[in-house]
Amino acid sequence: MKIRKLGKTGFDVSEIGLGCWQLGNDFGPIEDKDADSILQTAVDNGITFFDTADVYGGGLSEQRIGQWRKATNKSAIIATKVGRGSELYPNGYSKASVKKSLQASAKRLGVECIDLAQLHCVPRDVLFSGDLLGWMEDLKKEGIIQHFGASVEMLDEALFCCEHTALGSLQILFNVFRQDAIESLFPLAEKNDVGIIVRLPLASGLLSGKMTVNHKFDEHDHRSYNKDGAAFHVGETFNGIPFEKGVALVNALQATLPEGETILDVSLRWILDQPQVSSVIAGASRPSQVVRNAAATNLPPLSEALHALLAEYYQNKVRAEIRGGI
């Protein structure tokens, strides 16, 4: 597994990380032993960066990570998130309430100080007021957190956060079906030494190339209940693209790829070809998926011709289909 720096945090992180939303049973039920197996498989395959949140399963994801670390004495950089809990979202934000939420996360994770705490897609007006970023800097000085970042939905939010001098990381939606950050955000992030964490690298599984229009999702899976943005921002599910249209776009793109290339490998390698990216957090509900995702670290860089093909396909075929803004 190749290692990259996570911006000014100085953390060495695996370029393929593990997204832990599914460990909160938010994609369907996962038994404790299977959650442990996913975490162990990640470490066994060189993954040293886990991403979770206080609201994943109401704290279950954090709790499982904490219990696994205590039982195995394994080490990893753990990033969690704050800002979507019921005591905060949408209008209960204060420095005291944020601190209380982070302390609860630390307890579930079994740590005294959180490695990286990220604002979690907070309301735009709250984010742009700037208070939260200032509070996070204060809590870093207090030793509650070691570093802080932000997980955002829109590029203008990312650009705003990127200007904060103490911000260590930005977690963004980024994949071959959402490419705008390359020109609008990455130069500023590089200038300000802000690490880029990529979520939804496979657009909620669309870019795995394994889905058909008849695919059925568990009723507890956000891909079932949020496909049109009924529960939270539409961009968090299938990249904001209507599911049937997304499947068609993936199939058409696969047909244009060079022989022997899979959409999954191309999608992950394309992200890793962006030097500003620190880590790609790919979710997995089975150990075999962890192994498959981790293998992307050994793929060769894509050719210039293939990069050009993917850029053209995005601009001409995909971009206009994204709902909810970019």
mmCIF file of C-alpha atoms in Angstrom:
data_model
loop_
_atom_site.group_PDB
_atom_site.id
_atom_site.type_symbol
_atom_site.label_atom_id
_atom_site.label_comp_id
_atom_site.label_asym_id
_atom_site.label_seq_id
_atom_site.Cartn_x
_atom_site.Cartn_y
_atom_site.Cartn_z
ATOM 1 C CA MET A 1 0.000 0.000 0.000
ATOM 2 C CA LYS A 2 1.363 3.398 -0.985
ATOM 3 C CA ILE A 3 1.358 6.195 1.598
ATOM 4 C CA ARG A 4 0.631 9.905 1.166
ATOM 5 C CA LYS A 5 0.754 12.967 3.438
ATOM 6 C CA LEU A 6 -2.559 14.329 4.685
ATOM 7 C CA GLY A 7 -1.880 18.012 4.223
ATOM 8 C CA LYS A 8 -0.581 20.022 7.140
ATOM 9 C CA THR A 9 -1.683 17.337 9.619
ATOM 10 C CA GLY A 10 1.564 15.578 8.785
ATOM 11 C CA PHE A 11 -0.211 12.222 9.036
ATOM 12 C CA ASP A 12 1.044 9.446 6.768
ATOM 13 C CA VAL A 13 -2.118 7.795 5.452
ATOM 14 C CA SER A 14 -2.782 4.932 3.072
ATOM 15 C CA GLU A 15 -3.857 6.240 -0.312
ATOM 16 C CA ILE A 16 -6.803 3.837 -0.131
ATOM 17 C CA GLY A 17 -8.693 4.309 3.118
ATOM 18 C CA LEU A 18 -11.721 2.616 4.603
ATOM 19 C CA GLY A 19 -15.054 4.403 4.728
ATOM 20 C CA CYS A 20 -16.963 3.153 7.762
ATOM 21 C CA TRP A 21 -20.509 4.408 7.174
ATOM 22 C CA GLN A 22 -21.635 0.835 6.565
ATOM 23 C CA LEU A 23 -20.396 -0.212 10.028
ATOM 24 C CA GLY A 24 -23.321 1.749 11.445
ATOM 25 C CA ASN A 25 -25.697 -0.666 9.684
ATOM 26 C CA ASP A 26 -26.816 2.203 7.461
ATOM 27 C CA PHE A 27 -26.581 0.061 4.324
ATOM 28 C CA GLY A 28 -28.246 -2.950 5.922
ATOM 29 C CA PRO A 29 -27.344 -5.049 8.964
ATOM 30 C CA ILE A 30 -23.741 -6.147 9.561
ATOM 31 C CA GLU A 31 -22.910 -8.469 12.449
ATOM 32 C CA ASP A 32 -20.201 -7.462 14.928
ATOM 33 C CA LYS A 33 -17.933 -10.286 13.826
ATOM 34 C CA ASP A 34 -18.264 -9.186 10.193
ATOM 35 C CA ALA A 35 -17.494 -5.584 11.141
ATOM 36 C CA ASP A 36 -14.356 -6.817 12.926
ATOM 37 C CA SER A 37 -13.404 -8.831 9.854
ATOM 38 C CA ILE A 38 -13.748 -5.789 7.596
ATOM 39 C CA LEU A 39 -11.526 -3.693 9.877
ATOM 40 C CA GLN A 40 -8.949 -6.452 10.248
ATOM 41 C CA THR A 41 -8.856 -7.102 6.501
ATOM 42 C CA ALA A 42 -8.260 -3.407 5.921
ATOM 43 C CA VAL A 43 -5.222 -3.361 8.225
ATOM 44 C CA ASP A 44 -3.951 -6.625 6.765
ATOM 45 C CA ASN A 45 -4.022 -4.973 3.322
ATOM 46 C CA GLY A 46 -2.081 -1.921 4.413
ATOM 47 C CA ILE A 47 -4.987 0.454 5.021
ATOM 48 C CA THR A 48 -4.076 2.839 7.828
ATOM 49 C CA PHE A 49 -6.818 5.453 7.494
ATOM 50 C CA PHE A 50 -10.429 4.944 8.630
ATOM 51 C CA ASP A 51 -13.213 7.485 8.211
ATOM 52 C CA THR A 52 -16.350 7.425 10.356
ATOM 53 C CA ALA A 53 -18.876 9.813 11.947
ATOM 54 C CA ASP A 54 -20.843 10.200 15.143
ATOM 55 C CA VAL A 55 -24.153 9.728 13.286
ATOM 56 C CA TYR A 56 -23.254 6.495 11.498
ATOM 57 C CA GLY A 57 -25.637 4.143 13.236
ATOM 58 C CA GLY A 58 -26.066 6.637 16.064
ATOM 59 C CA GLY A 59 -22.454 6.073 17.131
ATOM 60 C CA LEU A 60 -22.328 2.343 16.329
ATOM 61 C CA SER A 61 -19.602 2.741 13.703
ATOM 62 C CA GLU A 62 -17.346 4.647 16.102
ATOM 63 C CA GLN A 63 -18.089 2.162 18.876
ATOM 64 C CA ARG A 64 -17.179 -0.814 16.696
ATOM 65 C CA ILE A 65 -13.903 0.807 15.664
ATOM 66 C CA GLY A 66 -13.078 1.578 19.290
ATOM 67 C CA GLN A 67 -13.858 -1.951 20.460
ATOM 68 C CA TRP A 68 -11.869 -3.479 17.609
ATOM 69 C CA ARG A 69 -8.832 -1.324 18.371
ATOM 70 C CA LYS A 70 -8.997 -2.219 22.072
ATOM 71 C CA ALA A 71 -9.339 -5.939 21.332
ATOM 72 C CA THR A 72 -6.591 -6.107 18.706
ATOM 73 C CA ASN A 73 -4.251 -3.288 19.796
ATOM 74 C CA LYS A 74 -4.011 -2.284 16.136
ATOM 75 C CA SER A 75 -3.225 1.289 15.170
ATOM 76 C CA ALA A 76 -4.723 3.454 12.439
ATOM 77 C CA ILE A 77 -5.442 7.125 11.854
ATOM 78 C CA ILE A 78 -9.130 7.611 12.671
ATOM 79 C CA ALA A 79 -11.064 10.519 11.214
ATOM 80 C CA THR A 80 -14.542 11.159 12.548
ATOM 81 C CA LYS A 81 -17.099 13.903 11.966
ATOM 82 C CA VAL A 82 -19.213 16.306 13.976
ATOM 83 C CA GLY A 83 -22.169 18.475 13.105
ATOM 84 C CA ARG A 84 -25.068 16.253 12.057
ATOM 85 C CA GLY A 85 -26.075 14.932 15.467
ATOM 86 C CA SER A 86 -29.555 15.709 16.763
ATOM 87 C CA GLU A 87 -28.276 18.061 19.461
ATOM 88 C CA LEU A 88 -26.472 20.160 16.840
ATOM 89 C CA TYR A 89 -28.225 19.906 13.486
ATOM 90 C CA PRO A 90 -29.737 22.114 12.159
ATOM 91 C CA ASN A 91 -29.588 25.054 14.579
ATOM 92 C CA GLY A 92 -28.127 23.896 17.895
ATOM 93 C CA TYR A 93 -24.517 24.830 17.203
ATOM 94 C CA SER A 94 -22.404 26.273 19.988
ATOM 95 C CA LYS A 95 -18.814 25.747 21.028
ATOM 96 C CA ALA A 96 -19.981 23.861 24.108
ATOM 97 C CA SER A 97 -22.300 21.543 22.153
ATOM 98 C CA VAL A 98 -19.613 20.789 19.559
ATOM 99 C CA LYS A 99 -17.124 20.018 22.331
ATOM 100 C CA LYS A 100 -19.646 17.728 24.055
ATOM 101 C CA SER A 101 -20.289 15.856 20.804
ATOM 102 C CA LEU A 102 -16.573 15.387 20.143
ATOM 103 C CA GLN A 103 -15.959 14.148 23.671
ATOM 104 C CA ALA A 104 -18.704 11.540 23.158
ATOM 105 C CA SER A 105 -17.024 10.449 19.923
ATOM 106 C CA ALA A 106 -13.665 10.155 21.685
ATOM 107 C CA LYS A 107 -15.242 7.962 24.353
ATOM 108 C CA ARG A 108 -16.778 5.628 21.760
ATOM 109 C CA LEU A 109 -13.472 5.473 19.876
ATOM 110 C CA GLY A 110 -11.591 4.813 23.107
ATOM 111 C CA VAL A 111 -9.165 7.724 22.745
ATOM 112 C CA GLU A 112 -8.238 10.790 24.761
ATOM 113 C CA CYS A 113 -7.690 12.971 21.704
ATOM 114 C CA ILE A 114 -9.308 12.494 18.282
ATOM 115 C CA ASP A 115 -6.812 12.247 15.409
ATOM 116 C CA LEU A 116 -8.908 14.222 12.925
ATOM 117 C CA ALA A 117 -12.360 15.742 13.459
ATOM 118 C CA GLN A 118 -14.247 17.002 10.424
ATOM 119 C CA LEU A 119 -17.242 19.291 10.246
ATOM 120 C CA HIS A 120 -19.951 17.105 8.750
ATOM 121 C CA CYS A 121 -21.886 18.803 5.944
ATOM 122 C CA VAL A 122 -23.254 21.478 8.253
ATOM 123 C CA PRO A 123 -25.869 23.959 6.959
ATOM 124 C CA ARG A 124 -24.378 26.462 4.539
ATOM 125 C CA ASP A 125 -25.288 29.522 6.568
ATOM 126 C CA VAL A 126 -23.722 28.005 9.675
ATOM 127 C CA LEU A 127 -20.546 27.101 7.797
ATOM 128 C CA PHE A 128 -20.174 30.465 6.072
ATOM 129 C CA SER A 129 -20.576 32.341 9.359
ATOM 130 C CA GLY A 130 -17.099 31.056 10.192
ATOM 131 C CA ASP A 131 -17.835 30.400 13.870
ATOM 132 C CA LEU A 132 -17.537 26.617 13.611
ATOM 133 C CA LEU A 133 -14.084 26.722 12.071
ATOM 134 C CA GLY A 134 -12.946 29.056 14.846
ATOM 135 C CA TRP A 135 -14.376 26.750 17.496
ATOM 136 C CA MET A 136 -12.609 23.761 15.953
ATOM 137 C CA GLU A 137 -9.314 25.643 16.113
ATOM 138 C CA ASP A 138 -9.968 26.431 19.776
ATOM 139 C CA LEU A 139 -10.787 22.767 20.531
ATOM 140 C CA LYS A 140 -7.551 21.745 18.844
ATOM 141 C CA LYS A 141 -5.667 24.073 21.186
ATOM 142 C CA GLU A 142 -7.550 22.536 24.130
ATOM 143 C CA GLY A 143 -6.345 19.060 23.129
ATOM 144 C CA ILE A 144 -9.810 17.649 22.358
ATOM 145 C CA ILE A 145 -8.726 17.028 18.776
ATOM 146 C CA GLN A 146 -5.307 16.795 17.175
ATOM 147 C CA HIS A 147 -6.343 18.231 13.804
ATOM 148 C CA PHE A 148 -9.541 19.370 12.128
ATOM 149 C CA GLY A 149 -11.000 19.427 8.656
ATOM 150 C CA ALA A 150 -14.342 19.683 6.902
ATOM 151 C CA SER A 151 -16.526 17.350 4.910
ATOM 152 C CA VAL A 152 -18.606 19.366 2.457
ATOM 153 C CA GLU A 153 -21.084 18.900 -0.370
ATOM 154 C CA MET A 154 -20.483 21.928 -2.619
ATOM 155 C CA LEU A 155 -17.260 23.247 -4.101
ATOM 156 C CA ASP A 156 -17.918 26.793 -2.902
ATOM 157 C CA GLU A 157 -18.052 25.394 0.637
ATOM 158 C CA ALA A 158 -14.730 23.625 0.062
ATOM 159 C CA LEU A 159 -13.122 26.799 -1.253
ATOM 160 C CA PHE A 160 -14.347 28.763 1.769
ATOM 161 C CA CYS A 161 -12.964 26.208 4.237
ATOM 162 C CA CYS A 162 -9.694 25.949 2.353
ATOM 163 C CA GLU A 163 -8.905 29.574 3.189
ATOM 164 C CA HIS A 164 -8.851 28.849 6.946
ATOM 165 C CA THR A 165 -5.201 28.774 7.913
ATOM 166 C CA ALA A 166 -5.434 25.895 10.418
ATOM 167 C CA LEU A 167 -7.615 23.576 8.312
ATOM 168 C CA GLY A 168 -5.838 20.259 7.769
ATOM 169 C CA SER A 169 -8.127 18.420 5.368
ATOM 170 C CA LEU A 170 -11.145 18.619 3.093
ATOM 171 C CA GLN A 171 -13.405 15.685 2.353
ATOM 172 C CA ILE A 172 -15.228 16.099 -0.943
ATOM 173 C CA LEU A 173 -17.373 14.299 -3.484
ATOM 174 C CA PHE A 174 -14.974 13.452 -6.299
ATOM 175 C CA ASN A 175 -14.917 10.769 -8.968
ATOM 176 C CA VAL A 176 -14.895 10.342 -12.746
ATOM 177 C CA PHE A 177 -18.546 11.430 -12.716
ATOM 178 C CA ARG A 178 -17.719 14.595 -10.669
ATOM 179 C CA GLN A 179 -14.494 16.196 -11.802
ATOM 180 C CA ASP A 180 -14.811 19.963 -11.278
ATOM 181 C CA ALA A 181 -12.555 20.078 -8.197
ATOM 182 C CA ILE A 182 -9.477 19.540 -10.368
ATOM 183 C CA GLU A 183 -9.533 23.090 -11.673
ATOM 184 C CA SER A 184 -11.511 24.958 -9.035
ATOM 185 C CA LEU A 185 -10.225 23.527 -5.739
ATOM 186 C CA PHE A 186 -7.051 21.488 -6.059
ATOM 187 C CA PRO A 187 -4.644 24.364 -6.820
ATOM 188 C CA LEU A 188 -5.795 26.250 -3.701
ATOM 189 C CA ALA A 189 -5.653 23.109 -1.555
ATOM 190 C CA GLU A 190 -2.108 22.449 -2.708
ATOM 191 C CA LYS A 191 -1.103 26.057 -2.047
ATOM 192 C CA ASN A 192 -2.549 25.976 1.492
ATOM 193 C CA ASP A 193 -1.326 22.429 2.267
ATOM 194 C CA VAL A 194 -4.827 21.048 2.789
ATOM 195 C CA GLY A 195 -5.129 17.284 2.322
ATOM 196 C CA ILE A 196 -7.926 16.069 0.048
ATOM 197 C CA ILE A 197 -9.967 13.085 1.233
ATOM 198 C CA VAL A 198 -12.197 11.649 -1.469
ATOM 199 C CA ARG A 199 -15.574 10.159 -0.643
ATOM 200 C CA LEU A 200 -18.017 8.455 -3.011
ATOM 201 C CA PRO A 201 -15.136 7.396 -5.292
ATOM 202 C CA LEU A 202 -17.491 4.909 -6.962
ATOM 203 C CA ALA A 203 -20.609 7.124 -6.849
ATOM 204 C CA SER A 204 -22.442 4.913 -4.334
ATOM 205 C CA GLY A 205 -21.401 1.804 -6.246
ATOM 206 C CA LEU A 206 -22.436 2.953 -9.710
ATOM 207 C CA LEU A 207 -18.829 2.966 -10.884
ATOM 208 C CA SER A 208 -18.273 -0.586 -9.692
ATOM 209 C CA GLY A 209 -19.836 -1.566 -13.004
ATOM 210 C CA LYS A 210 -21.869 -4.272 -11.295
ATOM 211 C CA MET A 211 -25.270 -2.585 -11.018
ATOM 212 C CA THR A 212 -28.286 -3.003 -13.263
ATOM 213 C CA VAL A 213 -31.486 -0.967 -13.355
ATOM 214 C CA ASN A 214 -33.222 -3.864 -11.568
ATOM 215 C CA HIS A 215 -30.849 -3.817 -8.588
ATOM 216 C CA LYS A 216 -32.700 -3.905 -5.260
ATOM 217 C CA PHE A 217 -31.302 -2.185 -2.169
ATOM 218 C CA ASP A 218 -32.056 -2.932 1.470
ATOM 219 C CA GLU A 219 -34.745 -0.647 2.856
ATOM 220 C CA HIS A 220 -32.210 0.733 5.368
ATOM 221 C CA ASP A 221 -29.729 1.545 2.585
ATOM 222 C CA HIS A 222 -29.621 5.238 1.641
ATOM 223 C CA ARG A 223 -29.503 4.135 -1.995
ATOM 224 C CA SER A 224 -33.075 2.997 -1.475
ATOM 225 C CA TYR A 225 -34.583 5.876 0.510
ATOM 226 C CA ASN A 226 -32.411 8.815 -0.626
ATOM 227 C CA LYS A 227 -31.998 8.190 -4.344
ATOM 228 C CA ASP A 228 -33.903 11.422 -5.047
ATOM 229 C CA GLY A 229 -32.721 13.355 -1.982
ATOM 230 C CA ALA A 230 -35.676 12.623 0.311
ATOM 231 C CA ALA A 231 -33.551 12.237 3.465
ATOM 232 C CA PHE A 232 -30.431 14.370 2.852
ATOM 233 C CA HIS A 233 -28.519 16.015 0.036
ATOM 234 C CA VAL A 234 -29.213 14.247 -3.241
ATOM 235 C CA GLY A 235 -25.544 14.413 -4.264
ATOM 236 C CA GLU A 236 -24.613 11.944 -1.518
ATOM 237 C CA THR A 237 -26.465 9.153 -3.325
ATOM 238 C CA PHE A 238 -25.409 8.052 -6.806
ATOM 239 C CA ASN A 239 -23.541 11.350 -7.157
ATOM 240 C CA GLY A 240 -26.850 13.142 -7.621
ATOM 241 C CA ILE A 241 -27.540 11.294 -10.865
ATOM 242 C CA PRO A 242 -30.873 9.467 -11.308
ATOM 243 C CA PHE A 243 -30.088 5.780 -10.753
ATOM 244 C CA GLU A 244 -31.302 4.435 -14.101
ATOM 245 C CA LYS A 245 -29.469 7.193 -15.961
ATOM 246 C CA GLY A 246 -26.337 6.489 -13.937
ATOM 247 C CA VAL A 247 -26.366 2.808 -14.854
ATOM 248 C CA ALA A 248 -26.752 3.716 -18.521
ATOM 249 C CA LEU A 249 -23.871 6.193 -18.349
ATOM 250 C CA VAL A 250 -21.602 3.621 -16.693
ATOM 251 C CA ASN A 251 -22.431 0.971 -19.282
ATOM 252 C CA ALA A 252 -21.766 3.380 -22.128
ATOM 253 C CA LEU A 253 -18.451 4.455 -20.618
ATOM 254 C CA GLN A 254 -17.363 0.856 -20.048
ATOM 255 C CA ALA A 255 -17.952 0.187 -23.741
ATOM 256 C CA THR A 256 -15.504 2.966 -24.676
ATOM 257 C CA LEU A 257 -12.662 1.847 -22.406
ATOM 258 C CA PRO A 258 -9.629 0.040 -23.825
ATOM 259 C CA GLU A 259 -9.934 -3.728 -23.891
ATOM 260 C CA GLY A 260 -9.172 -5.311 -20.524
ATOM 261 C CA GLU A 261 -9.887 -2.169 -18.493
ATOM 262 C CA THR A 262 -12.717 -2.262 -15.951
ATOM 263 C CA ILE A 263 -14.702 0.766 -14.903
ATOM 264 C CA LEU A 264 -13.913 0.047 -11.239
ATOM 265 C CA ASP A 265 -10.136 -0.043 -11.725
ATOM 266 C CA VAL A 266 -10.169 2.974 -14.015
ATOM 267 C CA SER A 267 -12.324 4.944 -11.567
ATOM 268 C CA LEU A 268 -10.058 4.327 -8.574
ATOM 269 C CA ARG A 269 -6.811 4.804 -10.510
ATOM 270 C CA TRP A 270 -8.099 8.048 -12.053
ATOM 271 C CA ILE A 271 -8.535 9.513 -8.567
ATOM 272 C CA LEU A 272 -5.099 8.320 -7.446
ATOM 273 C CA ASP A 273 -3.594 9.998 -10.506
ATOM 274 C CA GLN A 274 -4.517 13.364 -8.953
ATOM 275 C CA PRO A 275 -1.455 14.340 -6.862
ATOM 276 C CA GLN A 276 -3.466 16.572 -4.504
ATOM 277 C CA VAL A 277 -5.508 13.598 -3.277
ATOM 278 C CA SER A 278 -4.285 12.200 0.037
ATOM 279 C CA SER A 279 -6.646 9.269 0.485
ATOM 280 C CA VAL A 280 -9.657 7.670 -1.174
ATOM 281 C CA ILE A 281 -12.126 6.344 1.387
ATOM 282 C CA ALA A 282 -13.912 3.423 -0.178
ATOM 283 C CA GLY A 283 -16.664 1.690 1.767
ATOM 284 C CA ALA A 284 -16.948 -2.078 1.957
ATOM 285 C CA SER A 285 -19.595 -4.352 3.419
ATOM 286 C CA ARG A 286 -17.517 -7.499 2.866
ATOM 287 C CA PRO A 287 -13.807 -8.274 3.372
ATOM 288 C CA SER A 288 -13.474 -9.217 -0.289
ATOM 289 C CA GLN A 289 -14.461 -5.668 -1.253
ATOM 290 C CA VAL A 290 -11.751 -4.282 1.028
ATOM 291 C CA VAL A 291 -9.152 -6.429 -0.736
ATOM 292 C CA ARG A 292 -10.453 -5.361 -4.145
ATOM 293 C CA ASN A 293 -10.347 -1.667 -3.264
ATOM 294 C CA ALA A 294 -6.895 -1.874 -1.679
ATOM 295 C CA ALA A 295 -5.496 -3.459 -4.840
ATOM 296 C CA ALA A 296 -5.975 -0.143 -6.665
ATOM 297 C CA THR A 297 -2.755 1.107 -5.045
ATOM 298 C CA ASN A 298 -0.783 -1.186 -7.359
ATOM 299 C CA LEU A 299 -2.494 -0.195 -10.610
ATOM 300 C CA PRO A 300 -0.355 1.704 -13.126
ATOM 301 C CA PRO A 301 -1.233 5.341 -13.876
ATOM 302 C CA LEU A 302 -3.736 5.878 -16.660
ATOM 303 C CA SER A 303 -2.538 7.074 -20.040
ATOM 304 C CA GLU A 304 -2.958 10.682 -21.151
ATOM 305 C CA ALA A 305 -5.363 9.476 -23.820
ATOM 306 C CA LEU A 306 -7.556 7.742 -21.255
ATOM 307 C CA HIS A 307 -7.537 10.810 -19.003
ATOM 308 C CA ALA A 308 -8.637 12.886 -21.986
ATOM 309 C CA LEU A 309 -11.422 10.409 -22.798
ATOM 310 C CA LEU A 310 -12.730 10.511 -19.220
ATOM 311 C CA ALA A 311 -12.643 14.314 -19.101
ATOM 312 C CA GLU A 312 -14.553 14.593 -22.372
ATOM 313 C CA TYR A 313 -17.123 11.996 -21.326
ATOM 314 C CA TYR A 314 -17.756 13.829 -18.065
ATOM 315 C CA GLN A 315 -18.196 17.223 -19.706
ATOM 316 C CA ASN A 316 -20.327 16.035 -22.595
ATOM 317 C CA LYS A 317 -22.392 13.219 -21.074
ATOM 318 C CA VAL A 318 -22.405 13.302 -17.262
ATOM 319 C CA ARG A 319 -22.136 16.798 -15.826
ATOM 320 C CA ALA A 320 -25.571 17.994 -16.899
ATOM 321 C CA GLU A 321 -27.219 14.983 -15.217
ATOM 322 C CA ILE A 322 -25.985 15.856 -11.692
ATOM 323 C CA ARG A 323 -28.729 17.173 -9.423
ATOM 324 C CA GLY A 324 -28.190 19.334 -6.350
ATOM 325 C CA GLY A 325 -25.319 21.434 -7.636
ATOM 326 C CA ILE A 326 -21.574 20.798 -7.813
#
